[in-house]
Tab-separated table of C-alpha atoms and ligand atoms in Angstrom:
chain	number	residue	atom	x	y	z
R	1	MET	CA	20.059	89.569	29.527
R	2	SER	CA	22.996	91.760	27.818
R	3	ILE	CA	24.644	94.140	29.970
R	4	PRO	CA	26.095	96.655	28.092
R	5	ALA	CA	30.639	97.401	28.864
R	6	ARG	CA	31.400	99.972	31.019
R	7	PRO	CA	34.018	102.768	30.459
R	8	ASP	CA	37.571	102.175	31.375
R	9	PRO	CA	37.056	104.134	34.629
R	10	GLN	CA	39.751	105.980	33.297
R	11	VAL	CA	38.498	107.950	30.673
R	12	LYS	CA	36.388	110.448	30.305
R	13	THR	CA	33.088	109.718	29.210
R	14	GLY	CA	29.101	111.527	29.033
R	15	SER	CA	28.622	111.622	25.541
R	16	PRO	CA	25.022	111.121	24.569
R	17	GLY	CA	23.446	107.699	23.698
R	18	GLY	CA	27.785	107.238	23.952
R	19	PRO	CA	28.557	103.102	24.874
R	20	PHE	CA	25.703	102.107	26.965
R	21	GLY	CA	23.137	102.290	24.037
R	22	PRO	CA	19.829	102.538	24.850
R	23	ILE	CA	19.269	102.588	28.228
R	24	TYR	CA	15.775	101.280	28.989
R	25	ASN	CA	15.347	97.742	29.502
R	26	PRO	CA	11.391	96.801	31.121
R	27	GLU	CA	12.422	93.213	30.474
R	28	ARG	CA	15.221	93.399	33.408
R	29	GLU	CA	12.295	94.269	35.790
R	30	THR	CA	10.965	90.701	35.582
R	31	ALA	CA	14.065	89.113	35.179
R	32	SER	CA	14.757	85.873	37.494
R	33	ARG	CA	15.595	87.255	40.844
R	34	ASP	CA	19.446	84.942	40.042
R	35	GLU	CA	19.376	87.383	37.151
R	36	ILE	CA	18.473	89.764	39.157
R	37	ALA	CA	22.152	89.653	41.438
R	38	ALA	CA	23.935	88.754	38.282
R	39	LEU	CA	23.153	91.804	36.799
R	40	GLN	CA	23.552	94.386	40.157
R	41	LEU	CA	26.890	91.815	41.221
R	42	THR	CA	28.704	92.823	38.099
R	43	LEU	CA	26.970	96.637	37.951
R	44	LEU	CA	28.432	96.907	41.718
R	45	ARG	CA	31.852	95.324	40.956
R	46	GLU	CA	32.304	98.149	38.098
R	47	GLN	CA	30.364	100.886	40.407
R	48	VAL	CA	32.997	100.258	43.647
R	49	ALA	CA	36.109	100.569	40.385
R	50	TRP	CA	34.441	103.704	38.923
R	51	THR	CA	34.497	105.102	41.955
R	52	TYR	CA	37.665	103.807	43.446
R	53	ALA	CA	39.678	104.779	41.088
R	54	ARG	CA	37.966	108.793	40.790
R	55	VAL	CA	36.642	109.666	43.989
R	56	PRO	CA	40.361	110.467	46.932
R	57	TRP	CA	37.228	110.318	49.380
R	58	TYR	CA	35.748	107.010	49.134
R	59	ARG	CA	39.402	105.898	47.802
R	60	GLU	CA	40.684	106.958	51.426
R	61	ARG	CA	37.682	105.676	53.482
R	62	LEU	CA	38.794	101.613	50.961
R	63	ASN	CA	41.995	101.611	51.462
R	64	ALA	CA	41.977	102.678	55.214
R	65	ILE	CA	40.070	99.108	56.321
R	66	GLY	CA	42.031	97.363	53.120
R	67	PHE	CA	39.673	96.901	50.806
R	68	GLN	CA	40.209	96.738	47.138
R	69	PRO	CA	37.665	96.473	44.344
R	70	GLY	CA	38.996	93.668	43.034
R	71	ASP	CA	37.686	92.634	46.930
R	72	LEU	CA	33.565	92.778	45.654
R	73	ARG	CA	33.205	88.741	44.457
R	74	GLU	CA	29.407	88.666	45.840
R	75	LEU	CA	26.894	90.679	47.119
R	76	ALA	CA	27.408	90.063	50.489
R	77	ASP	CA	30.837	92.087	50.704
R	78	ILE	CA	29.460	95.195	50.019
R	79	HIS	CA	28.729	95.388	53.116
R	80	GLN	CA	32.130	95.123	54.225
R	81	LEU	CA	32.412	98.777	53.196
R	82	PRO	CA	31.708	101.842	55.096
R	83	PHE	CA	28.115	104.136	54.903
R	84	THR	CA	27.811	107.332	53.553
R	85	GLU	CA	26.465	110.158	55.821
R	86	LYS	CA	24.378	113.626	54.558
R	87	SER	CA	27.529	114.657	56.634
R	88	ALA	CA	30.350	113.396	53.526
R	89	LEU	CA	28.062	115.256	51.164
R	90	ARG	CA	28.376	118.685	54.038
R	91	ASP	CA	32.215	118.343	54.633
R	92	THR	CA	33.546	117.571	50.993
R	93	TYR	CA	31.172	120.326	49.534
R	94	PRO	CA	30.626	121.288	46.920
R	95	TYR	CA	32.264	118.818	44.492
R	96	GLY	CA	34.538	117.308	47.153
R	97	LEU	CA	32.720	113.600	45.782
R	98	PHE	CA	32.332	113.946	41.829
R	99	ALA	CA	34.047	111.612	39.152
R	100	VAL	CA	34.259	112.964	36.632
R	101	PRO	CA	35.806	116.710	35.566
R	102	LEU	CA	33.212	119.600	35.585
R	103	ASP	CA	33.606	120.386	32.465
R	104	GLU	CA	31.797	116.903	31.687
R	105	VAL	CA	28.617	117.886	33.849
R	106	VAL	CA	25.882	118.755	32.424
R	107	ARG	CA	24.095	119.303	35.706
R	108	LEU	CA	23.266	119.809	39.138
R	109	HIS	CA	20.933	119.978	41.413
R	110	ALA	CA	20.590	120.513	45.348
R	111	SER	CA	18.963	119.599	47.879
R	112	SER	CA	18.379	122.606	50.228
R	113	GLY	CA	19.419	121.589	54.359
R	114	THR	CA	17.298	123.061	57.216
R	115	THR	CA	19.771	124.446	58.473
R	116	GLY	CA	23.566	125.170	56.599
R	117	LYS	CA	24.722	124.813	52.305
R	118	PRO	CA	22.120	122.090	50.571
R	119	ILE	CA	23.779	119.229	49.571
R	120	VAL	CA	24.737	119.149	45.445
R	121	VAL	CA	25.276	116.713	43.229
R	122	GLY	CA	25.955	116.117	39.386
R	123	TYR	CA	24.897	114.639	36.685
R	124	ASN	CA	27.260	113.780	32.962
R	125	GLN	CA	24.459	113.350	29.846
R	126	HIS	CA	25.570	109.052	31.050
R	127	ASP	CA	23.575	110.237	34.485
R	128	LEU	CA	20.657	111.624	32.311
R	129	GLU	CA	20.066	109.113	29.891
R	130	GLN	CA	19.773	106.854	33.214
R	131	TRP	CA	17.697	108.954	35.484
R	132	ARG	CA	15.807	108.962	32.304
R	133	SER	CA	15.632	104.936	32.263
R	134	CYS	CA	14.596	105.115	35.834
R	135	ILE	CA	11.693	107.396	35.067
R	136	MET	CA	10.853	106.193	32.282
R	137	SER	CA	10.365	102.817	34.042
R	138	ILE	CA	8.407	104.359	37.471
R	139	MET	CA	6.278	105.597	34.819
R	140	GLN	CA	4.926	102.282	33.628
R	141	MET	CA	4.256	100.647	36.948
R	142	ALA	CA	1.785	103.511	37.864
R	143	GLY	CA	0.177	103.264	34.468
R	144	VAL	CA	1.247	105.794	32.632
R	145	VAL	CA	1.751	105.271	28.737
R	146	PRO	CA	2.284	107.253	25.529
R	147	GLY	CA	-0.264	109.901	24.392
R	148	ASP	CA	-1.098	110.847	28.560
R	149	ARG	CA	-0.812	114.236	29.792
R	150	VAL	CA	1.677	114.761	32.271
R	151	GLN	CA	1.278	117.856	34.542
R	152	MET	CA	4.092	119.048	36.397
R	153	ALA	CA	3.568	120.478	40.001
R	154	PHE	CA	6.315	120.492	40.899
R	155	GLY	CA	8.964	122.929	40.274
R	156	TYR	CA	11.659	123.825	38.174
R	157	GLY	CA	14.535	123.901	40.004
R	158	MET	CA	17.597	122.689	42.005
R	159	PHE	CA	14.599	120.629	43.157
R	160	THR	CA	15.244	116.572	41.294
R	161	GLY	CA	11.440	116.595	41.567
R	162	GLY	CA	10.467	118.693	38.193
R	163	PHE	CA	13.197	118.495	35.707
R	164	GLY	CA	13.822	114.612	36.878
R	165	LEU	CA	10.425	113.540	36.082
R	166	HIS	CA	9.505	115.631	32.857
R	167	TYR	CA	12.511	114.153	30.917
R	168	GLY	CA	11.699	110.522	32.006
R	169	ALA	CA	7.533	111.696	30.655
R	170	GLU	CA	8.606	112.969	27.486
R	171	GLY	CA	10.827	109.738	27.190
R	172	LEU	CA	8.006	107.677	27.768
R	173	GLY	CA	6.345	109.296	25.132
R	174	CYS	CA	3.793	111.446	26.348
R	175	MET	CA	2.611	115.405	25.688
R	176	MET	CA	4.317	116.639	29.174
R	177	ILE	CA	3.438	120.291	30.206
R	178	PRO	CA	5.738	122.079	32.468
R	179	ALA	CA	3.517	124.225	34.608
R	180	GLY	CA	5.666	124.056	37.821
R	181	SER	CA	4.899	124.315	40.330
R	182	GLY	CA	2.549	127.004	42.931
R	183	ASN	CA	-0.454	129.126	40.688
R	184	THR	CA	-4.030	126.493	41.662
R	185	GLU	CA	-5.772	127.926	39.262
R	186	ARG	CA	-3.676	128.110	36.782
R	187	HIS	CA	-3.316	124.171	37.131
R	188	LEU	CA	-6.693	123.960	37.705
R	189	MET	CA	-7.447	125.759	34.754
R	190	MET	CA	-4.756	122.947	32.366
R	191	ILE	CA	-6.200	120.512	33.446
R	192	ALA	CA	-9.840	120.862	32.365
R	193	ASP	CA	-8.903	122.793	28.683
R	194	TYR	CA	-5.190	120.132	28.275
R	195	GLY	CA	-7.578	117.580	29.278
R	196	THR	CA	-4.655	116.277	31.826
R	197	THR	CA	-4.379	112.974	32.773
R	198	VAL	CA	-1.170	112.538	35.086
R	199	LEU	CA	-0.554	114.616	37.748
R	200	VAL	CA	2.649	114.681	39.194
R	201	ALA	CA	2.982	116.575	42.630
R	202	THR	CA	3.600	116.215	46.408
R	203	PRO	CA	0.948	113.835	48.158
R	204	SER	CA	-1.008	116.476	50.280
R	205	TYR	CA	-0.085	119.666	47.330
R	206	ALA	CA	-2.448	117.709	44.731
R	207	MET	CA	-4.597	117.379	48.017
R	208	HIS	CA	-4.762	121.378	48.027
R	209	ILE	CA	-5.654	121.420	44.214
R	210	CYS	CA	-8.075	119.010	44.986
R	211	GLU	CA	-9.729	121.585	47.194
R	212	VAL	CA	-9.635	124.985	45.543
R	213	GLY	CA	-10.813	122.889	42.286
R	214	GLU	CA	-14.295	121.710	44.781
R	215	LYS	CA	-14.485	125.505	46.280
R	216	ALA	CA	-14.657	126.261	42.954
R	217	GLY	CA	-17.199	123.941	40.861
R	218	PHE	CA	-14.377	121.769	39.658
R	219	ASP	CA	-16.166	118.584	38.344
R	220	TRP	CA	-13.790	116.125	39.683
R	221	GLN	CA	-15.852	113.452	37.957
R	222	ALA	CA	-15.692	114.791	35.077
R	223	SER	CA	-12.437	115.558	34.982
R	224	THR	CA	-9.903	113.251	32.216
R	225	LEU	CA	-7.192	112.839	35.310
R	226	ARG	CA	-6.840	109.594	35.936
R	227	VAL	CA	-3.536	108.972	37.424
R	228	GLY	CA	-1.967	111.049	40.876
R	229	LEU	CA	2.325	110.465	40.431
R	230	PHE	CA	3.305	111.501	43.685
R	231	GLY	CA	6.008	111.861	46.001
R	232	GLY	CA	8.765	113.873	47.228
R	233	GLU	CA	7.130	113.071	51.191
R	234	PRO	CA	5.511	110.532	53.010
R	235	CYS	CA	1.867	110.179	51.864
R	236	PRO	CA	-0.385	108.622	55.162
R	237	PRO	CA	-3.394	106.770	54.138
R	238	LYS	CA	-5.716	109.046	55.570
R	239	LEU	CA	-4.404	111.737	52.415
R	240	LYS	CA	-4.449	108.550	50.036
R	241	GLN	CA	-8.001	108.215	50.768
R	242	GLU	CA	-9.317	111.937	50.594
R	243	ILE	CA	-7.907	112.249	46.927
R	244	GLU	CA	-9.216	109.102	45.517
R	245	SER	CA	-12.559	109.424	46.264
R	246	ARG	CA	-12.407	112.527	46.162
R	247	MET	CA	-10.575	113.621	43.317
R	248	ARG	CA	-11.199	110.454	41.476
R	249	ILE	CA	-7.892	109.034	40.218
R	250	ILE	CA	-5.351	106.911	41.516
R	251	CYS	CA	-3.370	108.122	43.187
R	252	THR	CA	0.710	106.792	43.471
R	253	ASP	CA	2.556	106.893	45.971
R	254	ASN	CA	6.826	107.313	44.509
R	255	TYR	CA	10.225	107.158	46.001
R	256	GLY	CA	13.703	108.981	45.539
R	257	LEU	CA	16.431	111.256	46.908
R	258	THR	CA	18.766	113.294	45.472
R	259	GLU	CA	21.774	112.157	46.733
R	260	VAL	CA	21.595	108.658	44.913
R	261	MET	CA	19.781	110.129	42.231
R	262	GLY	CA	16.792	112.243	42.320
R	263	PRO	CA	13.077	110.381	42.047
R	264	GLY	CA	13.292	107.219	40.130
R	265	VAL	CA	14.491	105.026	42.945
R	266	SER	CA	11.467	103.240	43.413
R	267	GLY	CA	7.382	103.329	42.459
R	268	GLU	CA	4.306	102.245	43.041
R	269	CYS	CA	2.652	99.216	40.867
R	270	LEU	CA	-0.999	99.414	40.243
R	271	ALA	CA	-1.588	95.399	41.318
R	272	ALA	CA	0.405	95.634	45.138
R	273	ARG	CA	-0.844	99.128	45.841
R	274	ASP	CA	1.306	100.881	49.067
R	275	GLN	CA	4.376	99.411	47.903
R	276	GLN	CA	6.871	100.265	45.626
R	277	HIS	CA	9.423	97.783	42.650
R	278	ILE	CA	13.095	99.059	43.562
R	279	VAL	CA	14.032	100.023	39.751
R	280	GLU	CA	16.534	97.253	40.900
R	281	ASP	CA	19.140	97.588	37.739
R	282	HIS	CA	20.023	101.201	38.656
R	283	PHE	CA	20.336	100.368	42.697
R	284	TYR	CA	21.495	98.270	45.183
R	285	TRP	CA	18.768	98.171	47.805
R	286	GLU	CA	20.136	97.564	52.140
R	287	VAL	CA	17.544	97.135	55.323
R	288	ILE	CA	19.752	98.184	58.528
R	289	ASP	CA	19.580	98.328	61.981
R	290	PRO	CA	19.580	102.329	62.164
R	291	GLN	CA	20.947	102.548	65.420
R	292	THR	CA	23.810	99.075	65.104
R	293	GLY	CA	23.856	99.394	60.890
R	294	ALA	CA	23.697	95.883	61.179
R	295	VAL	CA	21.650	94.310	57.875
R	296	LEU	CA	18.791	93.062	58.208
R	297	PRO	CA	17.482	90.347	56.615
R	298	GLU	CA	14.391	90.430	53.916
R	299	GLY	CA	11.166	91.324	55.357
R	300	ALA	CA	12.607	93.565	58.799
R	301	GLU	CA	11.995	96.789	59.268
R	302	GLY	CA	15.092	99.134	59.776
R	303	GLU	CA	16.869	101.982	57.692
R	304	LEU	CA	17.046	101.629	53.612
R	305	VAL	CA	20.249	102.238	52.043
R	306	LEU	CA	21.407	102.166	48.700
R	307	THR	CA	23.988	102.702	46.948
R	308	PRO	CA	23.418	103.691	42.618
R	309	LEU	CA	24.939	100.913	40.064
R	310	ASN	CA	25.230	102.767	37.727
R	311	LYS	CA	26.195	106.730	37.777
R	312	GLN	CA	29.162	108.522	36.179
R	313	ALA	CA	29.129	112.164	37.760
R	314	PHE	CA	28.145	111.291	41.132
R	315	PRO	CA	28.774	107.992	43.033
R	316	VAL	CA	27.322	107.028	46.195
R	317	LEU	CA	28.418	104.122	47.689
R	318	ARG	CA	26.333	102.608	50.480
R	319	TYR	CA	24.443	105.614	51.370
R	320	ARG	CA	21.873	105.764	54.429
R	321	THR	CA	18.829	107.379	53.592
R	322	HIS	CA	17.748	107.108	57.175
R	323	ASP	CA	14.038	106.465	55.173
R	324	LEU	CA	12.292	102.777	57.561
R	325	THR	CA	10.975	100.391	55.575
R	326	ARG	CA	10.537	97.118	54.293
R	327	VAL	CA	11.851	95.204	51.024
R	328	THR	CA	10.079	92.251	49.580
R	329	THR	CA	11.266	90.102	47.013
R	330	ALA	CA	8.235	87.511	47.427
R	331	PRO	CA	6.636	87.593	43.422
R	332	CYS	CA	4.285	91.072	42.537
R	333	ALA	CA	0.438	90.282	41.054
R	334	CYS	CA	2.456	92.317	38.587
R	335	GLY	CA	4.286	90.353	36.694
R	336	ARG	CA	7.637	92.344	37.827
R	337	THR	CA	9.610	90.347	40.187
R	338	THR	CA	11.728	93.548	41.748
R	339	ALA	CA	11.977	94.182	44.977
R	340	ARG	CA	8.938	95.709	47.464
R	341	MET	CA	9.117	97.962	49.696
R	342	ALA	CA	6.868	99.611	51.627
R	343	LYS	CA	5.712	103.373	51.464
R	344	VAL	CA	7.983	105.178	53.329
R	345	ARG	CA	6.328	106.706	56.543
R	346	SER	CA	8.920	107.623	58.637
R	347	ARG	CA	12.533	108.540	58.847
R	348	SER	CA	15.171	107.475	61.490
R	349	ASP	CA	15.574	111.197	62.542
R	350	ASP	CA	12.467	112.492	62.521
R	351	MET	CA	11.127	110.655	65.881
R	352	LEU	CA	10.360	112.716	68.775
R	353	ILE	CA	11.300	112.542	72.175
R	354	ILE	CA	8.154	113.529	73.867
R	355	ARG	CA	9.125	113.339	78.128
R	356	GLY	CA	11.434	110.352	77.567
R	357	THR	CA	8.451	108.419	74.898
R	358	ASN	CA	9.542	108.246	71.540
R	359	VAL	CA	7.113	108.681	68.772
R	360	PHE	CA	6.862	109.441	65.103
R	361	PRO	CA	4.642	111.717	63.061
R	362	SER	CA	3.152	108.136	61.663
R	363	GLN	CA	2.344	107.071	63.969
R	364	PHE	CA	-0.246	109.847	64.697
R	365	GLU	CA	-0.996	109.941	61.005
R	366	ASP	CA	-2.117	106.078	62.359
R	367	VAL	CA	-4.705	107.494	65.018
R	368	LEU	CA	-6.182	110.121	62.373
R	369	GLN	CA	-6.666	107.076	59.391
R	370	THR	CA	-10.031	106.071	62.266
R	371	ILE	CA	-11.334	108.795	62.726
R	372	PRO	CA	-13.847	109.879	59.587
R	373	SER	CA	-13.834	114.234	60.662
R	374	ALA	CA	-10.048	114.486	60.464
R	375	SER	CA	-8.914	115.911	57.431
R	376	PRO	CA	-5.505	115.063	56.599
R	377	HIS	CA	-4.316	118.143	57.342
R	378	TYR	CA	-2.275	118.599	60.478
R	379	ARG	CA	0.810	119.955	63.351
R	380	LEU	CA	2.681	119.051	66.047
R	381	VAL	CA	3.854	121.543	67.779
R	382	VAL	CA	6.402	120.323	70.526
R	383	ASP	CA	7.981	123.277	72.927
R	384	ASN	CA	9.032	123.157	76.839
R	385	ASP	CA	8.102	126.559	78.108
R	386	SER	CA	7.174	125.855	81.463
R	387	GLY	CA	10.569	122.945	81.367
R	388	LEU	CA	8.425	120.191	80.264
R	389	ASP	CA	7.914	119.280	76.804
R	390	ARG	CA	4.445	119.621	75.600
R	391	LEU	CA	3.019	118.215	72.990
R	392	THR	CA	0.477	119.709	71.124
R	393	LEU	CA	-1.451	118.848	67.791
R	394	GLU	CA	-3.272	121.059	65.858
R	395	LEU	CA	-5.832	119.719	63.350
R	396	GLU	CA	-8.221	120.317	61.297
R	397	LEU	CA	-11.452	119.060	60.270
R	398	LEU	CA	-12.967	117.916	57.348
R	399	PRO	CA	-15.712	120.615	56.122
R	400	ALA	CA	-17.956	117.198	56.690
R	401	GLY	CA	-17.402	116.942	60.243
R	402	PHE	CA	-17.173	120.805	61.273
R	403	THR	CA	-20.086	122.199	63.501
R	404	ASP	CA	-20.762	125.494	65.091
R	405	SER	CA	-21.450	123.697	68.075
R	406	PHE	CA	-19.228	124.358	70.963
R	407	ALA	CA	-19.837	120.904	72.522
R	408	GLU	CA	-19.681	119.015	70.194
R	409	LEU	CA	-16.265	120.155	69.110
R	410	GLU	CA	-15.422	119.950	72.586
R	411	ALA	CA	-16.256	116.345	73.123
R	412	PHE	CA	-14.830	115.345	70.382
R	413	ARG	CA	-11.326	117.138	70.708
R	414	ALA	CA	-11.335	115.183	74.094
R	415	ARG	CA	-12.440	111.993	71.876
R	416	VAL	CA	-8.962	112.446	70.003
R	417	ALA	CA	-7.636	112.975	72.887
R	418	GLU	CA	-7.999	110.458	74.607
R	419	LYS	CA	-7.290	107.764	71.625
R	420	LEU	CA	-3.667	109.816	70.860
R	421	HIS	CA	-2.999	109.258	74.818
R	422	HIS	CA	-4.207	105.970	74.647
R	423	THR	CA	-2.515	104.665	71.253
R	424	LEU	CA	0.635	106.402	72.157
R	425	GLN	CA	1.126	106.248	75.795
R	426	VAL	CA	1.771	110.306	76.036
R	427	SER	CA	-0.700	113.366	76.993
R	428	VAL	CA	-1.414	115.798	73.520
R	429	ALA	CA	-2.804	118.853	73.264
R	430	VAL	CA	-5.034	118.438	70.731
R	431	LYS	CA	-6.666	121.874	68.826
R	432	LEU	CA	-9.124	121.667	66.240
R	433	LEU	CA	-8.681	124.505	63.728
R	434	GLU	CA	-11.604	125.163	60.381
R	435	PRO	CA	-11.409	123.209	57.441
R	436	GLY	CA	-7.751	125.173	55.765
R	437	SER	CA	-6.685	127.432	58.191
R	438	ILE	CA	-2.788	124.786	58.203
R	439	GLU	CA	-0.672	126.585	55.623
R	440	ARG	CA	-1.019	124.705	52.416
R	441	THR	CA	2.377	124.784	49.999
R	442	PRO	CA	3.262	123.764	46.862
R	443	GLY	CA	6.475	121.441	47.865
R	444	LYS	CA	6.752	119.346	50.858
R	445	ALA	CA	4.282	119.460	53.917
R	446	ARG	CA	6.357	119.777	57.346
R	447	HIS	CA	4.358	117.897	59.859
R	448	VAL	CA	6.486	118.877	63.118
R	449	GLU	CA	7.494	122.671	64.152
R	450	ASP	CA	9.767	121.725	67.342
R	451	ARG	CA	10.607	125.058	69.100
R	452	ARG	CA	12.450	122.813	71.762
R	453	ARG	CA	15.301	123.056	69.162
B	1	DLL	O1	12.584	114.382	47.300
B	1	DLL	C1	12.894	113.181	45.359
B	1	DLL	C2	11.286	112.909	44.979
B	1	DLL	C3	11.000	113.668	43.977
B	1	DLL	C4	11.259	111.806	45.551
B	1	DLL	C5	10.113	113.758	43.395
B	1	DLL	C6	9.547	111.657	44.350
B	1	DLL	C7	9.542	112.618	44.010
B	1	DLL	P1	14.654	115.554	47.602
B	1	DLL	O2	13.840	116.094	48.113
B	1	DLL	O3	16.166	114.800	48.398
B	1	DLL	O4	14.868	114.305	47.350
B	1	DLL	O5	14.356	114.476	49.674
B	1	DLL	C8	14.246	113.066	50.134
B	1	DLL	O6	12.019	112.561	50.672
B	1	DLL	O7	14.552	110.515	51.441
B	1	DLL	C9	12.280	110.654	51.974
B	1	DLL	O8	13.235	111.486	53.400
B	1	DLL	C10	11.216	111.591	50.784
B	1	DLL	N1	10.737	111.647	50.479
B	1	DLL	C11	10.586	111.096	49.141
B	1	DLL	N2	10.016	110.443	48.096
B	1	DLL	C12	8.786	110.051	49.612
B	1	DLL	C13	8.057	109.053	48.958
B	1	DLL	C14	13.656	114.356	46.934
B	1	DLL	N3	7.127	108.911	48.193
B	1	DLL	C15	13.549	112.504	50.866
B	1	DLL	N4	7.306	108.997	50.577
B	1	DLL	C16	13.292	111.378	51.716
B	1	DLL	C17	7.574	109.281	51.913
B	1	DLL	C18	9.279	111.030	50.834
B	1	DLL	N5	9.194	109.963	51.366
């Protein structure tokens, strides 16, 4: 495997094509684990040197612990570096962590925080090429091939989903259909008229497209759509199952986050379903105990920490994602040797504490999975008007499970509440809703409304 030389950290770079040459390296996906580790070490050393030389914020922190870039001799030495938290990006808003002059930055993206300022990230030409390469990798994992017609249902805005995936699909030689978010009827019309084969969306919005299509008599069986390239939010098993059986497509889950690049960190291959190959020539991964920060052994569940290995404009070291997963490097039936992470179902910071008991939304999803008439659309509402935490599950029924009989609905409601109590050890008020009652959005679904905050 050849490793392109990285320019001197002090020298301004970023020309298209640049010194890095062609970026997409499929052979890196099938290299031996030793080769991958050797490549990662080389890239990591360069990335740390680059970041140290160019970002005072990092230099100060590394100096404070007496760490010089040359001290990174083996991959495990990265454990000595401090983590980067999202707060660092907020504290240095907007450009404090940028590592290149702003006139070299050709794109900004931002992640909308629910409160306060967004976090802003930048890319130079080199970074956009790297990003495109990552997207090409994950698209190929999902079985997307040149000539596919790829319809974008993510917004083309500050969110990384739209532009990020767009350029990767074009790079692969697909026909890109930049429909953008919203206007569900138009999406359906385009799928039918343009012969779309790949839909790019959040899984919850894909489900909405499916439902609106069904109501309008759209024939999913006869449609050209083959692959759903989904991501940006967890895709619970129930949602995946409904999409696959009703839209008649393969639903692939793709993971990423703005702070380290956007989509393109990992993608689901067609062999090891429900796991995603990490694009390891671009990202160094660690899994840590979210409480203690200790690095966990391979296979243990914990919080994913990512270090992009090839970013110039906005490098981050040991970024704490707060996403919970497990990673394995066992060989995959698809032939790729890159590590696979389990689907991210929850974040360490979306745990709800209800009267002292910890619960994750994903635990509700697991219970709903076992209830045939439950739809994937639900909302958890927490309040404590009476001084005691009260948790209500608002659950939509599938059209087939809906009935006019109050007695039947009441019996069903009681069964769901009992099942939840038994599994979660916390009492949950269950409110059943008619199909279509919960608001659908083209972006990420919000399942939790905590009114205590
Ligand atoms: O959601 C990037 C992206 C866009 C990924 C499109 C895939 C497709 P952010 O808006 O910064 O970036 O949100 C990142 O969303 O830390 C996870 O908590 C969650 N997330 C993203 N993809 C997945 C996924 C984009 N496939 C945050 N499964 C991450 C579960 C996901 N959670």
